[in-house]
PDB file of C-alpha atoms in Angstrom:
ATOM      1  CA  UNK L   1      79.288 132.758 164.349  1.00 62.00           C
ATOM      2  CA  UNK L   2      79.374 132.959 160.571  1.00 60.00           C
ATOM      3  CA  UNK L   3      79.911 130.534 157.704  1.00 65.00           C
ATOM      4  CA  UNK L   4      82.801 128.313 156.610  1.00 77.00           C
ATOM      5  CA  UNK L   5      85.991 129.844 155.229  1.00 78.00           C
ATOM      6  CA  UNK L   6      88.325 127.915 152.915  1.00 77.00           C
ATOM      7  CA  UNK L   7      91.400 129.959 153.843  1.00 84.00           C
ATOM      8  CA  UNK L   8      94.543 127.853 153.314  1.00 84.00           C
ATOM      9  CA  UNK L   9      96.718 127.686 156.437  1.00 91.00           C
ATOM     10  CA  UNK L  10     100.289 126.437 156.809  1.00 92.00           C
ATOM     11  CA  UNK L  11      99.444 124.754 160.103  1.00 93.00           C
ATOM     12  CA  UNK L  12      96.300 123.249 161.606  1.00 95.00           C
ATOM     13  CA  UNK L  13      95.291 121.592 164.876  1.00 98.00           C
ATOM     14  CA  UNK L  14      93.544 118.239 165.289  1.00 98.00           C
ATOM     15  CA  UNK L  15      92.911 115.633 167.993  1.00 98.00           C
ATOM     16  CA  UNK L  16      94.519 112.203 168.107  1.00 98.00           C
ATOM     17  CA  UNK L  17      92.000 109.353 167.902  1.00 98.00           C
ATOM     18  CA  UNK L  18      94.288 106.302 167.759  1.00 97.00           C
ATOM     19  CA  UNK L  19      96.062 104.126 165.192  1.00 98.00           C
ATOM     20  CA  UNK L  20      94.930 101.862 162.380  1.00 98.00           C
ATOM     21  CA  UNK L  21      96.150 100.198 159.179  1.00 98.00           C
ATOM     22  CA  UNK L  22      95.273 101.045 155.585  1.00 98.00           C
ATOM     23  CA  UNK L  23      96.372  99.432 152.327  1.00 97.00           C
ATOM     24  CA  UNK L  24      97.686 101.187 149.220  1.00 93.00           C
ATOM     25  CA  UNK L  25      97.002 100.240 145.599  1.00 93.00           C
ATOM     26  CA  UNK L  26      99.648  97.502 145.645  1.00 96.00           C
ATOM     27  CA  UNK L  27      98.250  95.942 148.835  1.00 96.00           C
ATOM     28  CA  UNK L  28     101.055  97.165 151.110  1.00 97.00           C
ATOM     29  CA  UNK L  29      99.951  97.698 154.721  1.00 98.00           C
ATOM     30  CA  UNK L  30     100.532 101.243 155.976  1.00 98.00           C
ATOM     31  CA  UNK L  31     100.344 102.072 159.709  1.00 98.00           C
ATOM     32  CA  UNK L  32      98.477 105.353 160.190  1.00 99.00           C
ATOM     33  CA  UNK L  33      97.462 107.643 163.031  1.00 99.00           C
ATOM     34  CA  UNK L  34      93.863 108.864 162.878  1.00 99.00           C
ATOM     35  CA  UNK L  35      93.462 112.581 163.638  1.00 98.00           C
ATOM     36  CA  UNK L  36      90.021 114.111 164.176  1.00 98.00           C
ATOM     37  CA  UNK L  37      89.574 117.697 163.014  1.00 97.00           C
ATOM     38  CA  UNK L  38      87.105 119.614 165.192  1.00 95.00           C
ATOM     39  CA  UNK L  39      85.703 122.953 163.948  1.00 92.00           C
ATOM     40  CA  UNK L  40      88.056 125.878 164.652  1.00 95.00           C
ATOM     41  CA  UNK L  41      86.664 129.411 164.655  1.00 96.00           C
ATOM     42  CA  UNK L  42      88.447 132.720 164.100  1.00 96.00           C
ATOM     43  CA  UNK L  43      88.296 134.511 167.457  1.00 96.00           C
ATOM     44  CA  UNK L  44      90.718 137.349 166.665  1.00 96.00           C
ATOM     45  CA  UNK L  45      92.417 138.750 163.564  1.00 95.00           C
ATOM     46  CA  UNK L  46      95.859 140.200 164.336  1.00 95.00           C
ATOM     47  CA  UNK L  47      97.310 142.735 161.904  1.00 93.00           C
ATOM     48  CA  UNK L  48     100.676 144.449 161.501  1.00 94.00           C
ATOM     49  CA  UNK L  49      99.134 147.846 162.264  1.00 94.00           C
ATOM     50  CA  UNK L  50      97.513 146.792 165.548  1.00 94.00           C
ATOM     51  CA  UNK L  51      99.736 143.969 166.806  1.00 95.00           C
ATOM     52  CA  UNK L  52     103.038 144.239 164.943  1.00 95.00           C
ATOM     53  CA  UNK L  53     102.529 140.949 163.112  1.00 94.00           C
ATOM     54  CA  UNK L  54      99.884 139.103 161.125  1.00 94.00           C
ATOM     55  CA  UNK L  55      98.115 136.098 162.614  1.00 95.00           C
ATOM     56  CA  UNK L  56      94.805 134.441 163.370  1.00 96.00           C
ATOM     57  CA  UNK L  57      93.664 133.463 166.841  1.00 97.00           C
ATOM     58  CA  UNK L  58      91.644 130.254 166.598  1.00 97.00           C
ATOM     59  CA  UNK L  59      89.244 128.750 169.148  1.00 97.00           C
ATOM     60  CA  UNK L  60      87.757 125.270 169.460  1.00 97.00           C
ATOM     61  CA  UNK L  61      85.208 123.421 171.621  1.00 96.00           C
ATOM     62  CA  UNK L  62      82.940 125.922 173.429  1.00 96.00           C
ATOM     63  CA  UNK L  63      82.777 125.674 177.224  1.00 96.00           C
ATOM     64  CA  UNK L  64      79.655 125.694 179.343  1.00 96.00           C
ATOM     65  CA  UNK L  65      78.721 129.137 180.602  1.00 94.00           C
ATOM     66  CA  UNK L  66      79.355 128.153 184.237  1.00 96.00           C
ATOM     67  CA  UNK L  67      82.961 127.301 183.290  1.00 96.00           C
ATOM     68  CA  UNK L  68      83.607 130.577 181.441  1.00 96.00           C
ATOM     69  CA  UNK L  69      85.082 133.633 183.154  1.00 95.00           C
ATOM     70  CA  UNK L  70      83.992 137.189 182.346  1.00 96.00           C
ATOM     71  CA  UNK L  71      87.180 138.411 180.584  1.00 96.00           C
ATOM     72  CA  UNK L  72      87.085 135.450 178.185  1.00 95.00           C
ATOM     73  CA  UNK L  73      83.353 135.826 177.593  1.00 95.00           C
ATOM     74  CA  UNK L  74      83.888 139.501 176.757  1.00 96.00           C
ATOM     75  CA  UNK L  75      86.661 138.623 174.319  1.00 95.00           C
ATOM     76  CA  UNK L  76      84.701 135.925 172.497  1.00 96.00           C
ATOM     77  CA  UNK L  77      81.484 137.971 172.454  1.00 95.00           C
ATOM     78  CA  UNK L  78      83.032 139.978 169.590  1.00 93.00           C
ATOM     79  CA  UNK L  79      82.749 136.886 167.381  1.00 92.00           C
ATOM     80  CA  UNK L  80      79.157 136.192 168.445  1.00 91.00           C
ATOM     81  CA  UNK L  81      79.927 133.522 171.068  1.00 92.00           C
ATOM     82  CA  UNK L  82      78.335 133.718 174.527  1.00 93.00           C
ATOM     83  CA  UNK L  83      80.855 131.427 176.278  1.00 94.00           C
ATOM     84  CA  UNK L  84      84.621 130.843 176.175  1.00 96.00           C
ATOM     85  CA  UNK L  85      86.482 127.952 174.512  1.00 97.00           C
ATOM     86  CA  UNK L  86      88.531 125.035 175.823  1.00 97.00           C
ATOM     87  CA  UNK L  87      91.297 125.452 173.244  1.00 98.00           C
ATOM     88  CA  UNK L  88      92.717 128.734 171.922  1.00 98.00           C
ATOM     89  CA  UNK L  89      95.722 128.796 169.576  1.00 97.00           C
ATOM     90  CA  UNK L  90      97.415 131.263 167.252  1.00 97.00           C
ATOM     91  CA  UNK L  91      98.562 130.681 163.668  1.00 95.00           C
ATOM     92  CA  UNK L  92     100.762 133.020 161.626  1.00 93.00           C
ATOM     93  CA  UNK L  93      99.419 133.742 158.135  1.00 92.00           C
ATOM     94  CA  UNK L  94     100.880 135.512 155.098  1.00 88.00           C
ATOM     95  CA  UNK L  95      97.544 136.502 153.594  1.00 86.00           C
ATOM     96  CA  UNK L  96      94.420 137.186 155.649  1.00 85.00           C
ATOM     97  CA  UNK L  97      92.155 137.237 152.595  1.00 80.00           C
ATOM     98  CA  UNK L  98      88.471 137.766 153.375  1.00 86.00           C
ATOM     99  CA  UNK L  99      88.595 136.204 156.833  1.00 90.00           C
ATOM    100  CA  UNK L 100      86.185 137.576 159.445  1.00 91.00           C
ATOM    101  CA  UNK L 101      85.566 137.037 163.165  1.00 94.00           C
ATOM    102  CA  UNK L 102      83.531 133.905 163.752  1.00 93.00           C
ATOM    103  CA  UNK L 103      84.491 132.216 160.470  1.00 94.00           C
ATOM    104  CA  UNK L 104      84.770 128.428 160.687  1.00 93.00           C
ATOM    105  CA  UNK L 105      87.967 127.097 159.099  1.00 92.00           C
ATOM    106  CA  UNK L 106      87.786 123.885 157.103  1.00 90.00           C
ATOM    107  CA  UNK L 107      90.216 121.020 156.639  1.00 92.00           C
ATOM    108  CA  UNK L 108      90.986 121.970 153.034  1.00 91.00           C
ATOM    109  CA  UNK L 109      94.438 123.292 153.996  1.00 91.00           C
ATOM    110  CA  UNK L 110      95.682 119.681 153.868  1.00 95.00           C
ATOM    111  CA  UNK L 111      95.625 117.347 150.876  1.00 95.00           C
ATOM    112  CA  UNK L 112      96.718 113.764 150.328  1.00 96.00           C
ATOM    113  CA  UNK L 113     100.484 113.548 149.839  1.00 96.00           C
ATOM    114  CA  UNK L 114     101.411 116.594 151.933  1.00 97.00           C
ATOM    115  CA  UNK L 115     104.433 116.212 154.215  1.00 98.00           C
ATOM    116  CA  UNK L 116     104.040 117.625 157.724  1.00 98.00           C
ATOM    117  CA  UNK L 117     105.850 117.901 161.017  1.00 98.00           C
ATOM    118  CA  UNK L 118     103.687 116.947 163.984  1.00 98.00           C
ATOM    119  CA  UNK L 119     104.004 118.443 167.475  1.00 98.00           C
ATOM    120  CA  UNK L 120     102.158 117.073 170.509  1.00 98.00           C
ATOM    121  CA  UNK L 121     102.524 116.412 174.237  1.00 98.00           C
ATOM    122  CA  UNK L 122     103.807 112.877 174.896  1.00 98.00           C
ATOM    123  CA  UNK L 123     102.195 110.485 177.369  1.00 98.00           C
ATOM    124  CA  UNK L 124     103.088 111.229 180.986  1.00 97.00           C
ATOM    125  CA  UNK L 125     104.529 108.315 182.981  1.00 98.00           C
ATOM    126  CA  UNK L 126     105.195 110.096 186.273  1.00 98.00           C
ATOM    127  CA  UNK L 127     108.330 109.243 188.267  1.00 99.00           C
ATOM    128  CA  UNK L 128     110.071 106.263 186.650  1.00 98.00           C
ATOM    129  CA  UNK L 129     113.163 104.249 187.547  1.00 98.00           C
ATOM    130  CA  UNK L 130     116.222 103.897 185.352  1.00 97.00           C
ATOM    131  CA  UNK L 131     115.112 100.495 183.990  1.00 98.00           C
ATOM    132  CA  UNK L 132     111.757 101.803 182.712  1.00 98.00           C
ATOM    133  CA  UNK L 133     112.919 105.316 181.841  1.00 98.00           C
ATOM    134  CA  UNK L 134     116.215 104.530 180.097  1.00 98.00           C
ATOM    135  CA  UNK L 135     116.087 100.799 179.433  1.00 98.00           C
ATOM    136  CA  UNK L 136     118.883  99.831 181.860  1.00 97.00           C
ATOM    137  CA  UNK L 137     119.389  96.061 181.991  1.00 96.00           C
ATOM    138  CA  UNK L 138     119.379  95.823 185.785  1.00 95.00           C
ATOM    139  CA  UNK L 139     121.002  92.964 187.672  1.00 96.00           C
ATOM    140  CA  UNK L 140     120.420  89.223 188.055  1.00 97.00           C
ATOM    141  CA  UNK L 141     116.999  88.143 189.307  1.00 97.00           C
ATOM    142  CA  UNK L 142     118.199  85.022 191.180  1.00 97.00           C
ATOM    143  CA  UNK L 143     121.261  83.219 192.617  1.00 98.00           C
ATOM    144  CA  UNK L 144     121.329  85.346 195.743  1.00 98.00           C
ATOM    145  CA  UNK L 145     121.668  88.660 193.934  1.00 97.00           C
ATOM    146  CA  UNK L 146     120.491  91.736 195.804  1.00 96.00           C
ATOM    147  CA  UNK L 147     121.017  94.008 192.815  1.00 96.00           C
ATOM    148  CA  UNK L 148     117.905  94.025 190.629  1.00 97.00           C
ATOM    149  CA  UNK L 149     116.630  97.367 189.313  1.00 97.00           C
ATOM    150  CA  UNK L 150     119.077  99.856 190.816  1.00 96.00           C
ATOM    151  CA  UNK L 151     120.912 102.319 188.543  1.00 95.00           C
ATOM    152  CA  UNK L 152     124.344 101.038 189.562  1.00 94.00           C
ATOM    153  CA  UNK L 153     127.531 103.112 189.604  1.00 93.00           C
ATOM    154  CA  UNK L 154     127.071 106.704 188.518  1.00 93.00           C
ATOM    155  CA  UNK L 155     130.524 108.248 188.967  1.00 91.00           C
ATOM    156  CA  UNK L 156     134.194 107.810 188.081  1.00 89.00           C
ATOM    157  CA  UNK L 157     136.997 107.980 190.655  1.00 92.00           C
ATOM    158  CA  UNK L 158     138.817 110.667 192.659  1.00 94.00           C
ATOM    159  CA  UNK L 159     138.790 112.756 189.512  1.00 95.00           C
ATOM    160  CA  UNK L 160     136.375 114.284 188.633  1.00 94.00           C
ATOM    161  CA  UNK L 161     134.940 113.387 192.052  1.00 95.00           C
ATOM    162  CA  UNK L 162     131.402 114.197 191.013  1.00 95.00           C
ATOM    163  CA  UNK L 163     128.578 112.932 188.841  1.00 95.00           C
ATOM    164  CA  UNK L 164     128.723 114.491 185.384  1.00 94.00           C
ATOM    165  CA  UNK L 165     125.721 116.551 184.202  1.00 95.00           C
ATOM    166  CA  UNK L 166     123.242 114.714 182.002  1.00 95.00           C
ATOM    167  CA  UNK L 167     123.761 111.326 183.646  1.00 96.00           C
ATOM    168  CA  UNK L 168     120.795 108.992 183.179  1.00 97.00           C
ATOM    169  CA  UNK L 169     118.935 108.667 186.481  1.00 97.00           C
ATOM    170  CA  UNK L 170     115.415 107.918 187.720  1.00 98.00           C
ATOM    171  CA  UNK L 171     113.089 110.880 187.319  1.00 98.00           C
ATOM    172  CA  UNK L 172     110.030 112.329 185.664  1.00 98.00           C
ATOM    173  CA  UNK L 173     109.333 110.620 182.343  1.00 98.00           C
ATOM    174  CA  UNK L 174     107.108 111.852 179.530  1.00 98.00           C
ATOM    175  CA  UNK L 175     104.632 114.756 179.406  1.00 98.00           C
ATOM    176  CA  UNK L 176     107.061 116.595 177.128  1.00 98.00           C
ATOM    177  CA  UNK L 177     106.496 118.425 173.855  1.00 98.00           C
ATOM    178  CA  UNK L 178     107.694 116.160 171.040  1.00 98.00           C
ATOM    179  CA  UNK L 179     108.016 117.002 167.329  1.00 98.00           C
ATOM    180  CA  UNK L 180     108.116 114.277 164.680  1.00 98.00           C
ATOM    181  CA  UNK L 181     109.244 115.477 161.254  1.00 98.00           C
ATOM    182  CA  UNK L 182     108.458 114.438 157.688  1.00 98.00           C
ATOM    183  CA  UNK L 183     105.252 112.454 158.196  1.00 98.00           C
ATOM    184  CA  UNK L 184     103.152 111.951 155.079  1.00 98.00           C
ATOM    185  CA  UNK L 185      99.418 112.624 154.827  1.00 98.00           C
ATOM    186  CA  UNK L 186      97.926 109.327 153.622  1.00 98.00           C
ATOM    187  CA  UNK L 187      94.349 110.558 153.273  1.00 97.00           C
ATOM    188  CA  UNK L 188      92.058 113.492 154.086  1.00 97.00           C
ATOM    189  CA  UNK L 189      88.329 112.823 154.509  1.00 96.00           C
ATOM    190  CA  UNK L 190      86.471 116.144 154.374  1.00 94.00           C
ATOM    191  CA  UNK L 191      83.081 114.530 155.020  1.00 95.00           C
ATOM    192  CA  UNK L 192      84.207 112.877 158.269  1.00 95.00           C
ATOM    193  CA  UNK L 193      86.775 115.594 159.192  1.00 96.00           C
ATOM    194  CA  UNK L 194      89.483 112.962 159.563  1.00 98.00           C
ATOM    195  CA  UNK L 195      93.189 113.041 158.616  1.00 98.00           C
ATOM    196  CA  UNK L 196      95.309 109.898 158.270  1.00 98.00           C
ATOM    197  CA  UNK L 197      99.021 110.449 158.949  1.00 98.00           C
ATOM    198  CA  UNK L 198     101.579 107.771 158.159  1.00 98.00           C
ATOM    199  CA  UNK L 199     103.376 106.461 161.258  1.00 98.00           C
ATOM    200  CA  UNK L 200     103.131 107.253 164.947  1.00 97.00           C
ATOM    201  CA  UNK L 201     102.229 110.575 166.552  1.00 98.00           C
ATOM    202  CA  UNK L 202     103.125 111.504 170.170  1.00 98.00           C
ATOM    203  CA  UNK L 203     100.488 111.598 172.879  1.00 98.00           C
ATOM    204  CA  UNK L 204      97.508 109.726 174.250  1.00 97.00           C
ATOM    205  CA  UNK L 205      94.030 109.582 172.737  1.00 97.00           C
ATOM    206  CA  UNK L 206      92.357 113.025 172.482  1.00 97.00           C
ATOM    207  CA  UNK L 207      95.716 114.837 172.627  1.00 98.00           C
ATOM    208  CA  UNK L 208      95.751 118.129 170.716  1.00 98.00           C
ATOM    209  CA  UNK L 209      98.168 117.796 167.791  1.00 98.00           C
ATOM    210  CA  UNK L 210      99.707 120.554 165.665  1.00 98.00           C
ATOM    211  CA  UNK L 211     100.447 119.790 162.001  1.00 98.00           C
ATOM    212  CA  UNK L 212     102.742 122.125 160.063  1.00 97.00           C
ATOM    213  CA  UNK L 213     103.335 121.704 156.331  1.00 96.00           C
ATOM    214  CA  UNK L 214     107.020 121.481 155.345  1.00 93.00           C
TER     215      UNK L 214
END
């Protein structure tokens, strides 16, 4: 794989590390999410002539050879990599510039003060009841009550004679793709490959996060 490329992208991918607090010049506390930027490599250059649109296929975190299948190894061998990658994503670009297969993309696409929308997979909670999933109050805990955490009535009367679609019930909670808009980049540390985003970002630690400049 070849050297670093400072191509400016509209969107980048990073990994969630956790949350912290920083202070601005006036001493105001700002809650931030720490995102770790791992090296992403150009694994395929898509052009209008060959593919009908212009984009870059990016790859991150090489796998061990025993965990790589032959089709993937053949694909990534074109960029000088002997194994496949854990993460492969595609980013549309307006200008390909001098980008080549195997180029490592840097974090210089983002600067302090940028506003981004963040997309990530939320934490999965499995099957949850209506109290945990929707915040239902439930019933009394004492005085002989036998109604504690049940959903309660879910219908109307003879008409409509059915439960309306979209009613809040127990069910699978979380593990959904969530987008949070208009988050501000508080700081970008190129030496540590770390991005600080103001506010909360969906997902657990080590979740892959997509940041798109707005």
